[in-house]
XYZ file of C-alpha atoms in Angstrom:
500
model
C 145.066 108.273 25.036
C 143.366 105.887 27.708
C 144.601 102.156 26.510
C 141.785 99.784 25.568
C 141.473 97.873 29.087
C 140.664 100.882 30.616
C 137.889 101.693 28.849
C 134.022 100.936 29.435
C 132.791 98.073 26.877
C 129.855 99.449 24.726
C 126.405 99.187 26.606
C 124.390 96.353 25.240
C 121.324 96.961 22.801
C 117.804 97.089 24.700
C 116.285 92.845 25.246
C 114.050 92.230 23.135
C 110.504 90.219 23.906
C 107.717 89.189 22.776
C 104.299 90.532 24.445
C 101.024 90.269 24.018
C 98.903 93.400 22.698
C 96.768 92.831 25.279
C 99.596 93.886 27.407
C 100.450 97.072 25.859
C 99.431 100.272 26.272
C 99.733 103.579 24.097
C 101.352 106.900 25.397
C 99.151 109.261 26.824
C 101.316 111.544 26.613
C 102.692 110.697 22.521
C 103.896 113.543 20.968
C 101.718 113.595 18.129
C 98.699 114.579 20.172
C 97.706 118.118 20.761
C 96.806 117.526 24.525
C 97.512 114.911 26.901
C 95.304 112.071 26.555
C 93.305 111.626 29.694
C 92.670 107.425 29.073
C 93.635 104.858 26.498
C 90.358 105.124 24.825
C 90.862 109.057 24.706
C 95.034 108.027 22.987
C 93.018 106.128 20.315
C 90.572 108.859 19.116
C 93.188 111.176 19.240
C 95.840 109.028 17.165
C 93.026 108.498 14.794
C 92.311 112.296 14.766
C 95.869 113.565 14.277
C 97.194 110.615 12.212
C 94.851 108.629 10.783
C 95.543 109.075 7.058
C 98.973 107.830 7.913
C 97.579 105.036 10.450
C 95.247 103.541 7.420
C 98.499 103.728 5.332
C 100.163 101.987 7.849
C 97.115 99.414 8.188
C 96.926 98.954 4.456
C 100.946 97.918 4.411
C 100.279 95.511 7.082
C 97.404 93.706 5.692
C 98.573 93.183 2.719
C 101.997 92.226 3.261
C 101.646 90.290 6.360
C 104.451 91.115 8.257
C 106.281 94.112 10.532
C 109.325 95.976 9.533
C 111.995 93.617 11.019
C 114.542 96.955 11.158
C 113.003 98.897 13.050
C 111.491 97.248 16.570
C 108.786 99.143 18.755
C 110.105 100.554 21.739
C 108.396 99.916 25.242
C 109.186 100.105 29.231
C 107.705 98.429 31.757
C 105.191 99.787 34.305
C 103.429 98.388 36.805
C 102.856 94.644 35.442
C 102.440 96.369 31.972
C 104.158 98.191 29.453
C 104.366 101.692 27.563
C 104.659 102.210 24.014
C 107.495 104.619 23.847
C 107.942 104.454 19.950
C 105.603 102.245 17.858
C 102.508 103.709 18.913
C 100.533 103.538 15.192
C 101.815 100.346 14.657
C 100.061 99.657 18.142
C 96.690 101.263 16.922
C 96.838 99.726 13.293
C 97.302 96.593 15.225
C 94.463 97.243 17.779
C 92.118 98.060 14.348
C 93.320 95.038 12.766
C 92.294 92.819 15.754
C 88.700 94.525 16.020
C 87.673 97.077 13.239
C 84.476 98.077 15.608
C 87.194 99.908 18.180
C 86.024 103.264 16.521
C 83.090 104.363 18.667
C 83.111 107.944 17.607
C 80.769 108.727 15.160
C 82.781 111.186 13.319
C 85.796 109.136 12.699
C 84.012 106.031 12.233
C 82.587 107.933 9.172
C 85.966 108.657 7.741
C 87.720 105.704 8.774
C 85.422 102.147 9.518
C 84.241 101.879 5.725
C 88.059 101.863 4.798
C 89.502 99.832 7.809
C 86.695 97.193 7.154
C 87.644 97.076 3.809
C 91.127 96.749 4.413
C 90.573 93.490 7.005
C 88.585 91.718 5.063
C 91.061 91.795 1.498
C 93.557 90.624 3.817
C 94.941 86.981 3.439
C 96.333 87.218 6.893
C 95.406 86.874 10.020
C 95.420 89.660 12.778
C 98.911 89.236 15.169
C 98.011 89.066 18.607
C 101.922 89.413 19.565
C 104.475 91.899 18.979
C 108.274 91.425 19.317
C 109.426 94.741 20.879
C 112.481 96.543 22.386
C 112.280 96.898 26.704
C 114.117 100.149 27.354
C 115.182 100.133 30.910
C 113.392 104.081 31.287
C 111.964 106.503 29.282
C 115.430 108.427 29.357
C 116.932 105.659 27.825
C 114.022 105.146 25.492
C 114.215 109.014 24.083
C 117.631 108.905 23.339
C 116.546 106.756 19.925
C 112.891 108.156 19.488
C 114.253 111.562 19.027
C 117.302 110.578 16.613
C 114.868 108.196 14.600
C 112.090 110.768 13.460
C 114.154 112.612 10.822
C 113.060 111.323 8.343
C 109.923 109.632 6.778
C 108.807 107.274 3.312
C 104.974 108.317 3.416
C 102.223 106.936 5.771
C 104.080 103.154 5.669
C 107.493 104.179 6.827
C 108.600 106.955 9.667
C 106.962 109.416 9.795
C 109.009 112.842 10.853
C 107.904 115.002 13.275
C 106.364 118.082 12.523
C 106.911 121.148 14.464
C 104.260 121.107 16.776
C 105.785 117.898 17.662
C 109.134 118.412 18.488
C 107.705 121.169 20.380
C 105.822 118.912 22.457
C 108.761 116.770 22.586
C 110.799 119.441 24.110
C 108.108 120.245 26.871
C 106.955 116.412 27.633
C 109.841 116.155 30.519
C 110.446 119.664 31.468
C 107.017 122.062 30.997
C 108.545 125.027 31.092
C 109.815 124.722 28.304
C 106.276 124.719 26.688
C 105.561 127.760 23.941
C 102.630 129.543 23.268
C 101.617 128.129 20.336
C 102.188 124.484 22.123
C 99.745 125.954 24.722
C 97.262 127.260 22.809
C 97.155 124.046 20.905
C 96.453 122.390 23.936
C 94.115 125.084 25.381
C 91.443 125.329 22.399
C 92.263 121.222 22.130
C 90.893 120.922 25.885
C 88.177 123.275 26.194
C 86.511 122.352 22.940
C 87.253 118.452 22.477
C 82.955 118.462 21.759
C 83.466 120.596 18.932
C 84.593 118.498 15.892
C 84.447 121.619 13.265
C 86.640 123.382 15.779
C 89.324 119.993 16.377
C 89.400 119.377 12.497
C 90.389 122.915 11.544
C 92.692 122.780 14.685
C 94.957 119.106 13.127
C 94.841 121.421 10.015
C 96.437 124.804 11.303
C 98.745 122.199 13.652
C 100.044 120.267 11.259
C 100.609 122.838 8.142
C 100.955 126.396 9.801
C 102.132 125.935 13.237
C 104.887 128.114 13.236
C 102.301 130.626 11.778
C 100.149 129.828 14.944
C 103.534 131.213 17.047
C 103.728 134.160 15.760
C 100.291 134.961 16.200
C 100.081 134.043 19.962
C 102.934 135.698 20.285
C 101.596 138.795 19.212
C 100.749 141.119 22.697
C 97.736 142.474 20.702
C 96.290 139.271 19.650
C 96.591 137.902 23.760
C 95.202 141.332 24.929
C 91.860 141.054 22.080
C 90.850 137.179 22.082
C 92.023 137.276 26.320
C 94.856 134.939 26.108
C 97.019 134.370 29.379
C 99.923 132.803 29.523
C 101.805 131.487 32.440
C 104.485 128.626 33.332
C 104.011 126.864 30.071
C 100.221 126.981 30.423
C 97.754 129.194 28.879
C 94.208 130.088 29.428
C 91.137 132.101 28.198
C 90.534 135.508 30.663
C 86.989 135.577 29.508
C 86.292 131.967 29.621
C 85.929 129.224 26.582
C 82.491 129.894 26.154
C 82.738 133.744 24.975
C 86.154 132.636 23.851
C 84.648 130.260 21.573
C 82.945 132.154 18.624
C 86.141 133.959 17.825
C 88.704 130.932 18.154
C 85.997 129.468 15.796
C 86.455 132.288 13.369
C 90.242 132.567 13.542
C 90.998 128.266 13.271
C 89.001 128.134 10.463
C 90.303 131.222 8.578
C 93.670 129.510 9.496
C 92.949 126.158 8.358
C 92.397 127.655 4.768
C 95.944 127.293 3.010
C 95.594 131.037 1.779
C 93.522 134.336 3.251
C 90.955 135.716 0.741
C 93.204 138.324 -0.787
C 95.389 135.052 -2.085
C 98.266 135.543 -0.003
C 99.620 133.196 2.401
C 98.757 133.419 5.722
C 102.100 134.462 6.848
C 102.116 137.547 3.609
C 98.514 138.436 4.716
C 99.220 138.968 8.914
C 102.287 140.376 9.000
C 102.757 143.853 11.173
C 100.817 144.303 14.731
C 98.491 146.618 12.459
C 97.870 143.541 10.303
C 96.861 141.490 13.485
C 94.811 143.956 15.006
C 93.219 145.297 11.608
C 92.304 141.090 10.995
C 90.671 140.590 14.568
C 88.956 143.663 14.618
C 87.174 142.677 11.199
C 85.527 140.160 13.339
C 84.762 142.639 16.335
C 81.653 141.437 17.036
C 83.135 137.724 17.582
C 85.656 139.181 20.823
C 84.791 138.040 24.165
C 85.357 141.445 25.326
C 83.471 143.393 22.573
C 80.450 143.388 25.023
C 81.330 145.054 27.900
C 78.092 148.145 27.635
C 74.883 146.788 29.321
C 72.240 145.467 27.173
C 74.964 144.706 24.194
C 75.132 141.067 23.200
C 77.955 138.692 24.047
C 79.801 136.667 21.357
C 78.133 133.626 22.023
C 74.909 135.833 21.406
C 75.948 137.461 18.619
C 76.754 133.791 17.083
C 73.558 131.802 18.031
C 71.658 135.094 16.537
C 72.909 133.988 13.167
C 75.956 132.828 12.345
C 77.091 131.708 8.612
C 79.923 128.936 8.328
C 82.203 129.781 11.020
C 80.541 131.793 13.384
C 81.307 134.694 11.377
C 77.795 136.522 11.773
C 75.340 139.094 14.118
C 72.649 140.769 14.127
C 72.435 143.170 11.085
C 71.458 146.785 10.155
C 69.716 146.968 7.149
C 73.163 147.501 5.328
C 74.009 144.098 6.388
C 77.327 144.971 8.440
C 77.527 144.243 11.921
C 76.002 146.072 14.487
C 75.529 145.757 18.334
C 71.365 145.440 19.669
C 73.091 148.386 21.716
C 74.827 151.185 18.876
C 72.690 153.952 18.255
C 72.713 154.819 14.999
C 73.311 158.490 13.209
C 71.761 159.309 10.063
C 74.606 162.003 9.373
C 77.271 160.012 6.715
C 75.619 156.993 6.875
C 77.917 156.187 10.274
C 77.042 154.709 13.230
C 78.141 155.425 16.839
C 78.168 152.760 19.317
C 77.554 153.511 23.042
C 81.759 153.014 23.529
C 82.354 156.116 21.140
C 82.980 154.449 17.684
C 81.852 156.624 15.445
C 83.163 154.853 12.314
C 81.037 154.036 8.863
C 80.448 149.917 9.160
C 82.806 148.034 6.860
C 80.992 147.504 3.400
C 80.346 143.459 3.043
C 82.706 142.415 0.324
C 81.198 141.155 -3.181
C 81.816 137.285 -2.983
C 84.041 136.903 -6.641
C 85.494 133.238 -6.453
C 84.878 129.489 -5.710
C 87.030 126.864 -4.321
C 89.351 129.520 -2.409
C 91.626 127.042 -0.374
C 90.000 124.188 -1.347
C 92.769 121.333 -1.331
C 92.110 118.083 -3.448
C 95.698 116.348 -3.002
C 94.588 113.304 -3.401
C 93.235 113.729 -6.969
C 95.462 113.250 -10.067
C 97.712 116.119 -10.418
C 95.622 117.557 -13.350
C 92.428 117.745 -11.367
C 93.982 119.768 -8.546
C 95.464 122.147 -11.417
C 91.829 122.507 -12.567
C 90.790 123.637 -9.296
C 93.076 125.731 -8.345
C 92.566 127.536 -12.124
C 89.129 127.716 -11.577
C 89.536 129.115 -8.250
C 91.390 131.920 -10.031
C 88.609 133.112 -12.313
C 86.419 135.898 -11.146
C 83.036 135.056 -10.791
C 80.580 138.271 -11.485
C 82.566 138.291 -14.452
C 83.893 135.352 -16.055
C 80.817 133.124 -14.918
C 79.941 131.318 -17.721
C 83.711 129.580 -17.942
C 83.404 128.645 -13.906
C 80.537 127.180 -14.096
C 81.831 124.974 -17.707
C 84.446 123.993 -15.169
C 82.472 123.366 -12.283
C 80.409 120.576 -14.219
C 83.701 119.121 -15.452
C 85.539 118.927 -11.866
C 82.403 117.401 -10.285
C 82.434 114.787 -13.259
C 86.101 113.689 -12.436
C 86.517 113.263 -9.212
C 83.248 111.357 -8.477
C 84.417 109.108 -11.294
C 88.046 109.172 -10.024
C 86.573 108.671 -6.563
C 84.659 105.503 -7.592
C 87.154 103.787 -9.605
C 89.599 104.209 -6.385
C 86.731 102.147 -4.066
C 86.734 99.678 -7.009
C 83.567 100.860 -8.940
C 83.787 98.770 -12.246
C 80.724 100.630 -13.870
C 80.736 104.532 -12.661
C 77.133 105.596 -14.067
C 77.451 107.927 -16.755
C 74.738 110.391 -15.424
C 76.014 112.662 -13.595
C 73.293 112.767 -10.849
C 73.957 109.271 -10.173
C 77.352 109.239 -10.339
C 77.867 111.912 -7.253
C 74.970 110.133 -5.663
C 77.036 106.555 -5.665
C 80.130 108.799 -4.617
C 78.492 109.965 -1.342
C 76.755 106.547 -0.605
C 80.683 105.559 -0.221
C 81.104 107.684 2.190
C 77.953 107.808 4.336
C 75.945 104.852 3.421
C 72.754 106.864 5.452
C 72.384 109.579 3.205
C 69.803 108.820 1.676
C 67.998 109.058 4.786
C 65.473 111.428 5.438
C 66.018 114.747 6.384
C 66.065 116.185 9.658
C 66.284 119.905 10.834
C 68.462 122.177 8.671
C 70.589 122.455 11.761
C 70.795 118.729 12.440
C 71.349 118.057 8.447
C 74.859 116.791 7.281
C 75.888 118.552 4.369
C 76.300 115.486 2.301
C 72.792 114.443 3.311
C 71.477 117.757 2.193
C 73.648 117.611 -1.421
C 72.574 113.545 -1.692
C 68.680 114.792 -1.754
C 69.577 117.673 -3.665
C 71.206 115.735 -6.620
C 68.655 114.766 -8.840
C 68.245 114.738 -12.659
C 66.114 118.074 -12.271
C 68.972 119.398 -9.510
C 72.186 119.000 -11.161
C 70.386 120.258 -14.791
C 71.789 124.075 -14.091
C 75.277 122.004 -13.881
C 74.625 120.059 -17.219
C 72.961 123.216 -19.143
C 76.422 124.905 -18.744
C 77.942 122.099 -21.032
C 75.539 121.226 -23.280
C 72.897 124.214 -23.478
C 74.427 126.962 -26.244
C 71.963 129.744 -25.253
C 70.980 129.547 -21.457
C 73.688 130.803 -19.511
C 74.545 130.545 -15.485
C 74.059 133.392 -13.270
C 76.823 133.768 -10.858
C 74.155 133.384 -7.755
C 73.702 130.225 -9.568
C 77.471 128.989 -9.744
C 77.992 129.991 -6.006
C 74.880 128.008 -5.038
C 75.992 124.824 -6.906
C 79.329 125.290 -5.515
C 78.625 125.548 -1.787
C 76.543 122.745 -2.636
C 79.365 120.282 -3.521
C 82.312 121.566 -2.376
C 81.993 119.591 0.954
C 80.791 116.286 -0.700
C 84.730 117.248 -2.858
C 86.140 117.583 0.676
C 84.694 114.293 1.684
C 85.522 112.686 -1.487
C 89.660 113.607 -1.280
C 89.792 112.874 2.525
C 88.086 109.186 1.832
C 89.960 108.488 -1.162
C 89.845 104.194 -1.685
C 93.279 102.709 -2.415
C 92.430 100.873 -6.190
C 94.408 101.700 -8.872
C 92.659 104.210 -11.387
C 93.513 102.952 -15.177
């Protein structure tokens, strides 16, 4: 054994300084994003986009108490008269927001975020820090070392918060890209080629954060990369037929994936399971492929989806049996088939008979009870049991608006229900009441604002307090699609007031 003056004293702990915010920048490269951010403006959208339930957390801590957790120092290194946030960067944003709540310039996240954030900055009895006391690691070596031993671990949005899969795969691949897997690079693919499509990033955070190993195994499937065009090379990956044609199907198959189960019930990982199960899934959405229009005169995807498509690009032109079908098939009368000009001479699948509401909607931040009434309800078969849905519908839009306004500190929720969903959207768009523009142009929420009105919401009432009339299920479905994103909106812009 090597006797104590021969060995090497213990290297000292990183200095520690004080710097001015206005001095620090985030990591463009943080491994929380999907992508690399391409500018500091770019890092803050995208923290706010991946982690900004846990950043207003975060924000909400700090206001109120005043103070930074004195264990547990951000990490940064110094570059070029400046310095990196290596570990700290949501402390760094909260801090940014603090300073100047008007940093959110995208429209989209200042609808989900400024209202709360504003809110937040004004209860405070604090001022905004302009300083931060931080760690200077002499490299980003050095700085790893503790980044990637500290996120184990995690106490909600106000402590650590531990890294998810999808991170530590990015972690892996953020000094040696090789490294990089496919479902890392198709992250960063459909994050890159479609950062103007906020339906398509939203369901994207979703499928990252709570099914990316799920993502793995499905670009990992040869079939799936050979039908959607998927190349992969050197830790890269890229779309053979281009994002464009690419994009009605990624579309399609993020949103399907964002849901927490498939229709059938199953999870995602139950439901897609064999290759058959793959290829049997994308070629339900045939139409959707960027190859699927390869015979002259046939429309491409992107056709196929400006013709008409429902809530996630889902939809073509129609026979008159409303199933898919090609401006190119030539039809045969014989068996009711069809046969396209590639040879397929199989009978179009039959559309399936919509039978439930609230399939994968998720309400977590509701009272435990309310999420168990909507995930009953979304049990209960429609065509048949419709007259107990739509008893339940009525109730579950009574509670959470109410829930939902006593959380932003409503002292007197109205006890009409028109009103009281009315007030609950107001919260979160204050310009719904505007007028309305082009269906295509039109919110959702603006369209169920200007639908709620005593007259709108009576089918809801009747079901409650009428003993003869009953609800048709066209009826329940209608009311449903109605509010189920104003429920959406409701549970991701949940205030922070205690409900009594």
């Amino acid at each position: 054994m090597a006797s104590p003056s021969s060995k090497q004293p213990m290297r000292p702990p990183f200095p520690v300084e004080t710097l001015s915010l206005d001095l620090i920048d985030l990591d463009l490269r943080n491994s929380r994003f999907p992508r690399d951010a391409q500018s500091q403006t770019d890092a803050f959208e995208l923290m706010l986009s991946t982690a900004g339930d846990e950043c207003l957390d975060l924000l909400k801590d700090l206001t109120r108490t005043g103070e930074m957790n004195s264990s547990d120092l951000p990490i940064v290194v110094a570059r070029d008269g400046r310095y990196l946030m290596m570990e700290g960067n949501r402390r760094l944003t909260c801090l940014r927001l603090w300073n100047d709540p008007g940093l959110i310039e995208d429209e989209t996240l200042g609808n989900q975020y400024s209202t709360r954030v504003d809110r937040l900055v004004a209860d405070s009895a604090y001022a905004a820090p302009t300083e931060l006391r931080v760690a200077v690691a002499p490299s980003e070596s050095d700085a790893d070392v503790w980044i990637e031993r500290k996120h184990t671990g995690g106490a909600g949005g106000a402590g650590t918060v531990e890294w998810g899969a999808a991170m530590k795969d990015r972690r892996r691949a953020r000094n040696d890209p090789s490294k990089a897997s496919r479902s890392m690079a198709f992250v960063e693919l459909v994050s890159s080629e479609y950062e103007d499509e906020p339906d398509i990033l939203k369901a994207l955070e979703t499928v990252r954060n709570a099914r990316y190993t799920f993502i793995q195994r499905f670009v990992d499937r040869s079939v799936v990369r050979e039908l959607i065009g998927l190349d992969f090379s050197a830790g890269k990956m890229s779309f053979q037929y281009g994002a464009e044609a690419s994009k009605p199907i990624i579309r399609q198959v993020i949103g399907d994936f964002a849901r927490p189960k498939a229709e059938s019930g199953k999870t995602w990982a139950r439901e897609l399971d064999t290759v058959e199960d793959f290829r049997d899934y994308l070629n339900k959405y045939a139409h959707l492929l960027p190859g699927a229009s390869s015979a002259p005169g046939q429309p491409s995807s992107a056709d196929a989806t400006n013709n008409g498509s429902g809530a996630g690009g889902a939809a073509s032109n129609s026979g008159g049996n409303g199933s898919a079908q090609p401006s190119g098939a030539q039809s045969t009368n014989g068996g009711g088939g069809s046969q396209t000009e590639s040879g397929d001479s199989r009978p179009p699948r039959p559309t399936p008979v919509r039978e439930h509401i609230f399939r994968g909607l998720v309400l977590d931040k509701f009272t435990p009870r309310i999420q168990e009434m909507v995930r009953q309800t979304s049990l209960l078969n429609v065509q048949r049991q419709n007259e107990t849905v739509s008893v339940m519908l009525r109730v579950i839009l009574d509670l959470t608006a109410y829930q939902f306004l006593k959380s932003h500190g409503h002292q007197n929720v109205p006890k009409d229900l028109d009103k009281r969903i009315k007030d609950a959207i107001k919260v979160i768009d204050p310009h719904a009441s505007d007028a309305l523009g082009t269906a295509e142009a039109t919110p959702p929420l603006r369209k169920a604002f200007h639908s709620t009105t005593p007259d709108g919401v009576r089918l809801v009432q009747y079901a409650v307090h009428d003993i003869h009339s009953g609800r048709t299920p066209a009826e329940v479905f209608t009311l449903s699609d109605r509010y189920t994103p104003v429920l959406e909106e409701m549970n991701a812009n949940m205030g922070s007031h205690p409900i009594q």
